[in-house]
Coordinates of C-alpha atoms and ligand atoms in Angstrom, one line a residue:
M87 CA -25.6 2.8 -30.5
T88 CA -23.4 5.8 -28.6
E89 CA -23.0 4.3 -24.9
R90 CA -22.7 7.6 -22.3
I91 CA -19.6 6.9 -20.0
V92 CA -19.7 9.5 -17.1
V93 CA -16.4 8.9 -14.7
I94 CA -16.1 11.2 -11.1
G95 CA -12.3 11.5 -10.5
A96 CA -9.9 12.4 -13.6
D97 CA -6.6 11.0 -11.7
A98 CA -4.9 7.3 -11.8
A99 CA -8.2 5.5 -11.6
G100 CA -10.8 7.2 -13.9
M101 CA -9.0 8.6 -16.4
S102 CA -7.1 5.2 -16.7
A103 CA -10.4 4.1 -17.0
A104 CA -11.8 6.7 -19.4
A105 CA -8.6 6.5 -21.8
Q106 CA -8.6 2.6 -21.8
A107 CA -11.5 2.4 -22.8
K108 CA -11.6 5.3 -25.8
R109 CA -8.6 3.7 -26.8
I110 CA -10.7 0.1 -27.6
A111 CA -14.0 1.3 -28.6
G112 CA -13.5 4.9 -29.7
D113 CA -16.4 6.7 -31.0
A114 CA -18.4 3.8 -30.4
V115 CA -18.4 5.3 -26.6
E116 CA -19.0 9.2 -25.7
I117 CA -17.0 9.9 -22.2
V118 CA -17.2 12.9 -19.9
A119 CA -14.9 12.9 -17.1
F120 CA -15.8 15.3 -14.1
E121 CA -12.8 16.5 -11.8
R122 CA -12.8 19.4 -8.9
G123 CA -9.4 19.7 -8.0
G124 CA -7.2 21.7 -11.1
Q125 CA -5.5 18.7 -12.6
S126 CA -5.6 15.3 -14.3
S127 CA -3.8 12.5 -13.9
Y128 CA -1.1 13.5 -11.7
S129 CA 1.0 11.9 -9.6
A130 CA 0.8 12.1 -5.5
C131 CA 3.5 9.5 -5.1
G132 CA 5.8 12.0 -6.4
I133 CA 4.8 14.9 -4.0
P134 CA 7.1 14.3 -1.6
Y135 CA 10.2 13.6 -4.2
W136 CA 9.3 17.4 -5.6
V137 CA 8.9 18.8 -1.6
A138 CA 12.5 17.2 -1.1
G139 CA 13.9 19.0 -4.4
D140 CA 14.2 15.3 -6.5
V141 CA 11.6 16.7 -8.8
D142 CA 12.1 20.0 -10.0
E143 CA 8.8 21.5 -11.0
L144 CA 5.4 20.2 -10.7
E145 CA 4.6 19.6 -14.3
R146 CA 7.2 17.1 -14.1
L147 CA 4.2 15.1 -11.9
I148 CA 1.0 15.3 -14.5
A149 CA 1.4 12.5 -16.6
R150 CA -1.7 13.6 -19.3
S151 CA -3.1 17.5 -19.0
P152 CA -6.4 17.6 -19.6
D153 CA -6.1 19.3 -22.9
A154 CA -3.9 15.9 -23.7
H155 CA -7.4 13.7 -22.8
R156 CA -9.4 16.3 -24.7
R157 CA -7.7 15.8 -27.7
N158 CA -7.9 11.9 -27.2
G159 CA -11.3 12.3 -27.1
I160 CA -12.4 12.7 -23.5
D161 CA -14.9 15.7 -22.5
L162 CA -13.2 16.0 -19.3
R163 CA -14.6 18.7 -17.7
M164 CA -12.2 20.4 -15.0
R165 CA -13.1 22.1 -11.3
T166 CA -16.5 20.6 -11.4
E167 CA -17.5 18.5 -8.8
V168 CA -20.7 15.6 -8.9
T169 CA -22.5 16.6 -6.0
E170 CA -25.4 13.8 -6.4
I171 CA -25.6 10.2 -8.3
D172 CA -29.4 9.3 -9.3
L173 CA -29.1 5.7 -10.5
A174 CA -32.8 4.8 -11.4
A175 CA -33.1 8.3 -13.6
G176 CA -29.3 7.3 -15.2
R177 CA -28.4 11.0 -14.0
V178 CA -25.4 12.9 -12.0
T179 CA -25.7 16.4 -10.8
V180 CA -22.6 18.6 -11.0
H181 CA -21.4 22.1 -10.1
D182 CA -19.3 23.6 -11.9
L183 CA -17.2 25.9 -9.3
A184 CA -15.7 27.9 -11.3
A185 CA -18.9 29.4 -13.4
G186 CA -21.2 28.4 -9.8
R187 CA -23.5 27.0 -12.4
T188 CA -25.3 23.8 -11.2
Y189 CA -26.5 21.0 -14.3
S190 CA -27.2 17.2 -14.7
E191 CA -25.5 15.0 -17.5
G192 CA -26.7 11.3 -18.2
F193 CA -25.1 7.8 -18.5
D194 CA -25.5 4.4 -19.4
S195 CA -22.7 3.0 -17.5
L196 CA -20.9 4.9 -14.6
V197 CA -17.3 5.5 -13.5
I198 CA -16.4 6.2 -9.8
A199 CA -13.1 6.8 -9.1
T200 CA -12.9 9.5 -6.2
G201 CA -10.1 8.4 -4.6
A202 CA -9.7 9.0 -1.0
V203 CA -9.9 11.9 2.1
P204 CA -7.0 12.5 4.0
V205 CA -7.9 11.8 8.0
R206 CA -7.7 15.1 9.7
P207 CA -7.6 15.1 13.0
P208 CA -10.9 17.3 14.8
L209 CA -8.7 18.9 17.0
P210 CA -8.7 22.6 17.7
G211 CA -5.9 24.8 15.8
A212 CA -5.9 21.8 12.8
D213 CA -6.9 23.9 10.2
A214 CA -4.4 26.7 11.2
D215 CA -1.9 28.6 9.2
G216 CA 1.3 26.6 8.5
V217 CA -0.5 23.3 8.8
F218 CA 0.1 21.6 5.1
G219 CA -1.5 17.7 4.3
V220 CA -0.1 16.2 1.2
Q221 CA -2.9 15.0 -0.8
T222 CA -2.8 16.9 -3.6
L223 CA -0.4 18.8 -6.0
D224 CA -2.0 21.8 -4.2
D225 CA -1.1 20.7 -1.1
G226 CA 2.5 20.1 -2.6
A227 CA 2.4 24.0 -3.9
A228 CA 1.6 25.5 -0.6
L229 CA 3.8 23.7 1.2
L230 CA 6.7 24.9 -0.8
A231 CA 5.5 28.2 -1.3
D232 CA 5.3 28.6 2.7
L233 CA 8.8 26.9 3.3
D234 CA 9.7 29.3 1.0
H235 CA 8.1 32.4 2.8
A236 CA 7.6 31.5 5.8
K237 CA 11.8 29.9 6.2
P238 CA 10.2 27.7 9.0
R239 CA 13.3 26.4 11.3
R240 CA 11.2 23.3 12.6
A241 CA 8.9 21.3 11.1
V242 CA 6.2 18.4 12.6
V243 CA 5.1 15.7 10.8
V244 CA 2.4 13.8 12.7
G245 CA 1.8 10.5 11.4
G246 CA 5.2 8.0 11.1
G247 CA 2.9 6.1 8.2
Y248 CA 5.3 5.6 4.9
I249 CA 3.8 9.5 3.7
G250 CA 5.0 11.0 7.1
V251 CA 8.6 8.9 6.7
E252 CA 9.0 10.9 3.2
M253 CA 7.8 13.9 4.1
A254 CA 9.7 14.0 7.0
E255 CA 12.9 13.4 4.9
A256 CA 11.7 15.8 2.8
M257 CA 11.9 18.5 5.2
V258 CA 15.4 17.8 6.7
R259 CA 15.6 18.1 3.6
H260 CA 15.0 21.2 3.6
G261 CA 17.6 21.7 6.4
L262 CA 14.5 22.1 9.1
A263 CA 14.6 20.5 12.8
V264 CA 12.2 17.5 11.8
T265 CA 10.3 15.9 14.5
V266 CA 7.8 12.9 13.8
V267 CA 5.2 11.9 16.1
D268 CA 3.0 9.1 15.7
Q269 CA 0.5 7.5 18.5
S270 CA 1.3 3.8 17.6
A271 CA 4.7 2.0 19.2
Q272 CA 6.6 2.0 16.1
P273 CA 6.8 4.1 12.8
M274 CA 5.8 2.4 9.6
S275 CA 2.8 0.2 11.0
T276 CA 2.7 -1.8 7.9
L277 CA 5.7 -3.8 9.3
D278 CA 6.4 -5.8 12.5
P279 CA 7.9 -4.3 15.0
D280 CA 11.3 -6.0 14.4
M281 CA 11.4 -4.4 11.3
A282 CA 10.5 -0.9 12.1
A283 CA 12.3 -0.5 14.7
A284 CA 15.6 -0.3 11.8
V285 CA 13.5 2.8 10.5
H286 CA 13.2 4.4 13.5
R287 CA 17.3 4.2 14.1
A288 CA 17.6 4.9 10.6
M289 CA 15.2 8.0 10.9
E290 CA 17.3 9.0 14.5
G291 CA 20.5 8.2 12.4
I292 CA 19.8 11.3 10.1
G293 CA 18.4 13.7 12.5
I294 CA 14.7 12.9 13.2
D295 CA 13.2 12.7 16.7
V296 CA 11.1 10.2 16.3
R297 CA 8.1 10.2 19.5
T298 CA 6.1 7.0 19.0
G299 CA 2.9 6.0 21.3
T300 CA 2.5 9.8 21.3
A301 CA -1.0 11.4 20.9
V302 CA -1.4 14.5 19.4
T303 CA -4.2 16.2 21.5
G304 CA -4.0 20.0 20.2
F305 CA -2.1 22.3 17.8
E306 CA -1.4 25.5 19.6
T307 CA -1.5 29.0 16.9
G308 CA -0.1 32.7 17.3
A309 CA -2.6 35.8 17.5
D310 CA -1.8 35.9 13.8
R311 CA -3.2 32.1 13.5
R312 CA 0.2 30.7 12.3
I313 CA 1.0 27.2 14.2
R314 CA 3.2 27.3 17.4
A315 CA 3.4 24.1 18.9
V316 CA 1.5 20.7 18.4
L317 CA 0.2 19.8 21.6
T318 CA 0.5 16.3 23.0
A319 CA 0.0 14.1 26.1
G320 CA 4.3 14.3 26.6
G321 CA 4.1 18.1 26.4
P322 CA 3.8 20.5 23.3
I323 CA 6.4 20.1 20.4
P324 CA 7.4 23.6 19.1
A325 CA 6.8 23.9 15.5
D326 CA 7.1 26.6 12.4
V327 CA 5.1 24.0 10.1
V328 CA 3.3 20.9 10.5
V329 CA 2.9 18.2 8.1
L330 CA 0.1 15.5 8.2
G331 CA 0.7 12.6 6.8
L332 CA -2.2 10.7 9.2
G333 CA -3.7 8.0 6.5
V334 CA -6.9 8.4 4.0
R335 CA -10.2 7.0 3.5
P336 CA -11.9 5.5 0.8
N337 CA -14.1 9.0 -0.1
T338 CA -16.9 7.5 -0.7
A339 CA -19.7 9.7 0.3
L340 CA -21.4 10.3 -2.4
A341 CA -21.6 6.7 -3.6
R342 CA -23.1 5.5 0.3
E343 CA -25.8 8.6 -0.4
A344 CA -26.5 6.6 -3.6
G345 CA -27.1 3.6 -2.1
L346 CA -24.3 1.7 -3.6
P347 CA -23.6 -0.8 -1.2
L348 CA -19.7 -0.1 1.0
G349 CA -18.2 -2.8 2.7
D350 CA -16.1 -2.8 6.2
H351 CA -13.3 -0.2 5.7
G352 CA -16.3 2.2 3.7
G353 CA -15.2 1.4 0.4
L354 CA -17.3 0.3 -2.0
R355 CA -17.0 -3.4 -2.9
T356 CA -17.0 -4.6 -6.3
N357 CA -16.4 -8.2 -8.1
V358 CA -13.6 -9.2 -10.1
Q359 CA -14.3 -6.7 -13.2
M360 CA -14.8 -3.6 -11.1
Q361 CA -17.9 -3.9 -11.5
V362 CA -20.0 -1.9 -7.7
L363 CA -22.0 -5.6 -6.6
G364 CA -25.4 -5.7 -7.5
H365 CA -24.7 -2.7 -9.7
D366 CA -24.2 -3.8 -13.6
Q367 CA -24.0 -0.4 -15.0
V368 CA -22.0 1.6 -11.8
W369 CA -18.0 0.3 -12.1
A370 CA -15.3 1.5 -9.1
G371 CA -11.8 1.9 -8.3
G372 CA -9.1 2.9 -7.4
D373 CA -8.6 4.4 -3.8
C374 CA -12.4 4.5 -2.7
T375 CA -12.6 0.8 -3.5
E376 CA -12.0 -2.4 -1.0
V377 CA -9.7 -5.2 -2.9
L378 CA -9.5 -8.5 -1.7
N379 CA -5.5 -9.7 0.0
L380 CA -5.4 -12.7 -1.8
V381 CA -3.1 -14.4 0.7
S382 CA -5.9 -13.7 3.8
G383 CA -8.8 -14.0 1.7
Q384 CA -9.9 -10.8 3.6
H385 CA -11.4 -7.3 2.2
Q386 CA -8.6 -4.2 3.0
H387 CA -8.7 -0.8 1.9
V388 CA -5.0 -0.4 0.0
P389 CA -4.8 3.0 -1.1
L390 CA -1.9 2.9 -3.3
G391 CA -1.5 3.9 -7.0
T392 CA -0.2 0.8 -8.3
H393 CA -4.0 -0.7 -7.8
A394 CA -5.4 2.3 -9.2
N395 CA -4.2 2.3 -12.5
K396 CA -4.6 -1.6 -12.7
H397 CA -8.1 -1.1 -11.5
G398 CA -9.2 1.9 -14.5
R399 CA -7.0 -0.2 -17.0
V400 CA -9.6 -3.7 -16.0
I401 CA -12.7 -0.7 -15.8
G402 CA -11.6 0.5 -19.3
H403 CA -12.1 -2.5 -20.8
N404 CA -14.7 -4.1 -19.8
L405 CA -16.7 -1.0 -20.4
A406 CA -15.1 -1.3 -24.0
G407 CA -16.3 -4.8 -24.2
S408 CA -14.0 -6.5 -23.6
Y409 CA -12.7 -8.7 -21.0
A410 CA -10.1 -8.0 -17.9
T411 CA -9.8 -8.9 -14.3
F412 CA -8.6 -7.1 -11.0
P413 CA -8.0 -10.9 -9.0
G414 CA -7.1 -8.7 -5.6
V415 CA -3.6 -7.8 -3.9
V416 CA -0.7 -9.6 -1.9
G417 CA 0.1 -6.5 -0.2
T418 CA 2.6 -5.3 -1.4
A419 CA 4.5 -1.5 -1.2
V420 CA 8.1 -0.1 -1.0
S421 CA 8.8 3.3 0.6
K422 CA 12.3 4.8 1.5
V423 CA 13.7 7.3 4.1
C424 CA 16.7 8.5 2.5
H425 CA 18.7 5.6 1.8
L426 CA 17.3 3.2 3.8
E427 CA 14.7 1.0 1.4
I428 CA 11.8 -0.5 3.0
A429 CA 9.9 -3.0 1.3
R430 CA 6.5 -5.0 2.1
T431 CA 4.6 -8.1 1.1
G432 CA 2.4 -10.7 1.4
L433 CA 1.1 -10.7 5.3
R434 CA 2.5 -9.4 9.2
E435 CA 2.9 -11.8 11.9
R436 CA -0.1 -10.2 13.4
D437 CA -2.0 -10.4 10.5
A438 CA -1.1 -14.2 9.6
T439 CA -2.5 -14.3 13.4
R440 CA -5.3 -12.5 12.7
A441 CA -5.9 -14.8 9.5
G442 CA -6.4 -17.9 11.7
F443 CA -2.4 -19.1 10.2
G444 CA -0.1 -21.0 12.0
Y445 CA 3.3 -19.4 10.9
V446 CA 7.2 -20.3 11.4
T447 CA 9.5 -16.6 10.8
V448 CA 12.8 -16.2 9.5
T449 CA 15.3 -13.3 9.5
V450 CA 18.4 -12.8 7.9
Q451 CA 21.1 -10.4 7.8
S452 CA 22.7 -10.4 4.6
T453 CA 24.0 -7.6 2.1
T454 CA 22.7 -5.5 -1.3
K455 CA 26.1 -7.3 -3.3
A456 CA 28.8 -9.2 -3.1
G457 CA 30.4 -9.2 0.8
Y458 CA 33.9 -8.0 -1.2
F459 CA 31.8 -5.3 -3.8
P460 CA 33.2 -2.0 -3.1
G461 CA 29.5 -0.8 -1.9
T462 CA 28.0 -3.8 -1.0
Q463 CA 25.2 -2.7 1.8
Q464 CA 23.7 -4.7 4.7
M465 CA 20.1 -5.6 4.2
T466 CA 17.7 -7.5 6.5
V467 CA 15.3 -10.0 5.1
K468 CA 12.4 -11.3 7.3
M469 CA 10.3 -14.2 5.9
I470 CA 6.9 -15.8 6.7
A471 CA 6.1 -19.1 6.4
E472 CA 2.2 -21.0 7.2
R473 CA 4.0 -23.2 9.4
L474 CA 2.3 -26.7 7.9
T475 CA 2.2 -26.3 4.5
G476 CA 5.3 -24.1 4.3
R477 CA 3.4 -21.8 2.0
L478 CA 5.0 -18.5 1.9
L479 CA 2.8 -15.7 4.0
G480 CA 5.2 -12.7 3.7
V481 CA 8.0 -11.0 3.4
Q482 CA 9.6 -7.7 5.0
I483 CA 13.2 -5.9 3.9
V484 CA 15.0 -3.1 5.7
G485 CA 18.2 -2.1 3.8
Y486 CA 20.0 0.3 1.9
E487 CA 20.7 0.6 -2.2
G488 CA 19.4 -2.6 -4.1
S489 CA 17.5 -3.8 -1.2
A490 CA 13.7 -2.9 -1.6
K491 CA 13.0 -4.3 -5.6
R492 CA 14.1 -7.2 -4.0
I493 CA 10.4 -7.7 -2.4
D494 CA 9.5 -8.2 -6.5
T495 CA 10.7 -11.7 -6.3
A496 CA 8.6 -12.3 -3.1
A497 CA 5.4 -10.9 -4.5
T498 CA 5.6 -13.3 -7.3
A499 CA 5.9 -16.3 -5.6
L500 CA 3.3 -15.0 -3.0
W501 CA 1.2 -14.2 -6.5
N502 CA 1.8 -18.3 -7.2
R503 CA 1.3 -19.3 -3.7
M504 CA 4.8 -20.7 -3.8
T505 CA 6.2 -22.5 -0.9
V506 CA 9.3 -21.6 0.9
E507 CA 10.7 -24.9 0.0
D508 CA 9.9 -24.4 -3.6
M509 CA 11.5 -20.9 -3.6
T510 CA 14.8 -21.8 -2.6
A511 CA 15.4 -22.8 -6.1
L512 CA 14.5 -19.7 -7.8
D513 CA 17.0 -19.3 -10.8
L514 CA 17.5 -15.3 -9.1
G515 CA 20.8 -13.4 -11.3
Y516 CA 23.7 -13.3 -9.7
A517 CA 27.4 -11.2 -10.3
P518 CA 28.8 -9.3 -7.7
P519 CA 28.0 -6.0 -8.3
F520 CA 24.3 -7.2 -7.7
A521 CA 24.1 -9.9 -5.6
P522 CA 25.9 -12.3 -2.8
V523 CA 25.9 -15.4 -4.7
W524 CA 23.1 -16.9 -2.1
D525 CA 20.5 -13.9 -2.8
P526 CA 19.1 -12.1 0.5
I527 CA 15.5 -13.9 -0.6
L528 CA 17.0 -17.4 -1.6
V529 CA 18.9 -17.4 2.2
A530 CA 15.8 -16.6 3.7
A531 CA 13.4 -19.2 2.0
R532 CA 16.2 -21.7 2.3
Q533 CA 16.0 -20.9 6.3
A534 CA 12.4 -20.7 6.2
A535 CA 12.4 -24.3 4.9
A536 CA 14.0 -25.5 7.4
A537 CA 12.5 -23.5 9.7
V538 CA 8.8 -25.5 9.0
R539 CA 10.6 -28.7 8.8
R540 CA 11.6 -28.3 12.5
A541 CA 8.4 -27.2 12.8
G542 CA 6.6 -30.4 11.3
T543 CA 8.7 -32.2 13.8
G544 CA 7.7 -30.5 16.8
R545 CA 11.6 -29.3 17.4
L546 CA 11.1 -25.5 17.9
L547 CA 9.7 -23.8 21.0
S548 CA 6.8 -21.8 21.1
G549 CA 6.2 -18.8 20.6
P550 CA 4.5 -15.8 20.3
G551 CA 1.6 -16.6 17.0
G552 CA 2.2 -20.2 17.3
Y553 CA 5.1 -20.2 15.0
R554 CA 7.3 -22.2 17.4
T555 CA 6.1 -25.8 18.7
R556 CA 6.0 -28.2 21.8
G557 CA 3.7 -30.2 20.5
P558 CA 3.0 -33.5 18.4
A559 CA 4.7 -33.3 15.0
R560 CA 2.7 -32.3 12.1
P561 CA 2.4 -33.2 8.7
L562 CA 4.4 -31.1 6.5
C563 CA 1.5 -31.0 4.1
P564 CA -2.0 -32.4 4.5
G565 CA -2.1 -36.1 3.9
H566 CA 1.5 -36.3 4.9
E567 CA 1.7 -37.5 8.0
P568 CA 4.8 -37.3 9.6
P569 CA 6.6 -40.8 11.1
P570 CA 5.7 -42.1 14.0
K571 CA 7.3 -41.7 17.4
H572 CA 10.1 -44.1 18.9
G573 CA 7.4 -45.8 21.3
A574 CA 4.8 -46.2 18.4
R575 CA 7.3 -47.7 16.1
A576 CA 8.2 -50.8 18.9
T577 CA 4.9 -50.9 19.5
L578 CA 4.2 -51.8 15.7
R579 CA 7.4 -53.8 15.6
R580 CA 5.6 -55.9 18.4
T581 CA 2.7 -56.6 16.1
I582 CA 4.5 -57.4 13.5
R583 CA 6.6 -59.8 15.3
R584 CA 3.0 -61.3 17.0
W585 CA 1.0 -61.4 13.4
R586 CA 4.7 -64.0 11.8
R587 CA 4.3 -65.8 15.2
Ligands
LIG789 C1 1.6 12.0 -0.8 C2 1.3 10.9 -1.2 C3 2.6 9.6 -1.8 C4 1.7 8.7 -2.7 N1 3.0 7.6 -2.4 C5 2.5 6.7 -3.6 C6 3.4 5.6 -4.1 O1 4.6 5.7 -3.3 N2 2.9 4.3 -4.5 C7 1.6 4.2 -4.5 O2 1.7 2.9 -5.0 N3 1.1 5.2 -4.1 C8 1.4 5.9 -3.9 N4 0.8 7.0 -3.3 C9 -1.4 6.4 -3.4 C10 -1.7 7.3 -4.8 O3 -1.0 8.5 -5.1 C11 -3.1 7.1 -4.9 O4 -3.1 5.7 -4.4 C12 -3.6 7.5 -6.2 O5 -3.4 8.5 -6.8 C13 -5.1 6.8 -6.3 O6 -6.3 7.2 -7.3 P1 -7.4 7.3 -7.7 O7 -7.3 7.9 -8.9 O8 -7.9 6.3 -6.8 O9 -7.4 8.7 -6.2 P2 -7.1 10.2 -6.5 O10 -6.4 9.9 -6.9 O11 -7.2 10.5 -5.6 O12 -8.1 10.9 -7.6 C14 -9.7 11.1 -7.4 C15 -9.7 12.4 -7.9 O13 -10.9 12.4 -7.8 C16 -12.1 13.8 -7.3 N5 -12.8 14.1 -7.0 C17 -13.6 13.6 -6.1 N6 -14.4 13.3 -5.3 C18 -15.2 14.4 -6.9 C19 -16.8 14.6 -7.0 N7 -17.5 13.9 -6.4 N8 -16.1 15.2 -8.3 C20 -15.5 15.1 -9.1 N9 -14.5 14.8 -8.5 C21 -14.2 14.4 -7.4 C22 -10.4 13.8 -6.8 O14 -10.8 15.8 -7.0 C23 -9.2 13.3 -7.3 O15 -8.4 14.5 -8.6 C24 0.8 8.4 -3.0 C25 0.1 9.4 -2.4 C26 0.1 10.2 -1.7 C27 -1.2 11.6 -1.2

């Protein structure tokens, strides 16, 4: 009997699931996918680079068009929104936005891949002309059209996360005077403050006015409803165009109304096969779900395309009767602002503290190539290791060309629960155009391993997060007790002498 699968959302997670299931199961599955927007399988990740001019046209950001999916046997219905899920009846209600028609479709299995909704400040003027989000290709097209027609001179980017930072660079490259406003104390709050400081300096270095600790209180518009200024507690910031990069939250209103279980961060909770907990016929993946952080052991909302694609592939396999799992994430992400590359994996100091780890940190300054090699540039690596066991907990990298993707070595080490001592022996590639003879990751691992050993003998001084200690010596690993102190040794010698007598 043919299994009927309904997919809600036709981007990374949804269409990866649909394509994978069709590839494996062929005619044994009938797949109907609904997408309320105008594009399928597109790269939102490419929007900042399209706006900046690195990518010349929208079509290049579309991995697979609706027609290409249809040719592969998937009944993809565009501009059609799912408005209700009836789990008991196994039906969805859909609204064809173009035809204005509402109808329902039945399913044996349902895939929820509705993505995320961008955070919009509920402030007066937030919907003014000249205020743009960058969630969809239509958003990117609208912003580019505005840059072309309105010829703004001053841009304000609200939010200093990775999307805000990438969009700030895009605005600089259009020749605009750019201000980034963020209510937190640093841009890139996915980094520790010491590493984010380098990003802050690099942004200022390319002329971006970075206003941290600054909350937006409203948007001032002219009589023509066009944005004039972003209002903050520190005064108005004149703006001809505003880009909102305030992050996203899981798009789970439909799922919640259907009674499906949500986690603390508002995302759908699934098992490792991406089956919604307690609902064997419902699968979910991508930005609408929460994932397990394998380092902290806690569930998180990590809205990244890399996870959405993997989720989709896992769902597709399982729907087709094959078997695949998504065990979790270690928190790896890369970004850049102009030539400065930014990377992170694992836990920041505050995450490690929250998760209950005692830890050591080291920060090393190194170079991207051999020190004598033309074009070698600076990079900084911060490494965090568990104080007791030396287990790697996290790495952050800020540096120039060739820095960011070194994070993958650290991500692999984290995935395999390696200690920093293990990492010191990694066989990493070396030739002068690519790395110093001691790769910066190896240098950081060596120093972190030394810090773990010192912490074990109590020779470090105390600091935030408890990563340096004056306290009694601790075992390096469970069951491995440190040698007794001098006084204890003397007592032991006296006891042995007494036995011998
Ligand atoms: C500007 C930007 C830059 C990014 N850069 C990166 C990056 O560098 N690296 C990275 O890993 N990630 C990046 N991301 C994140 C990445 O794009 C997302 O994680 C990924 O697109 C999530 O895929 P998804 O399928 O879960 O959701 P989405 O891509 O959001 O797709 C969900 C789809 O569901 C549709 N939908 C929602 N509700 C309904 C409904 N009721 N009925 C029908 N259709 C519905 C939506 O229209 C949408 O097309 C970036 C995102 C943005 C916005």
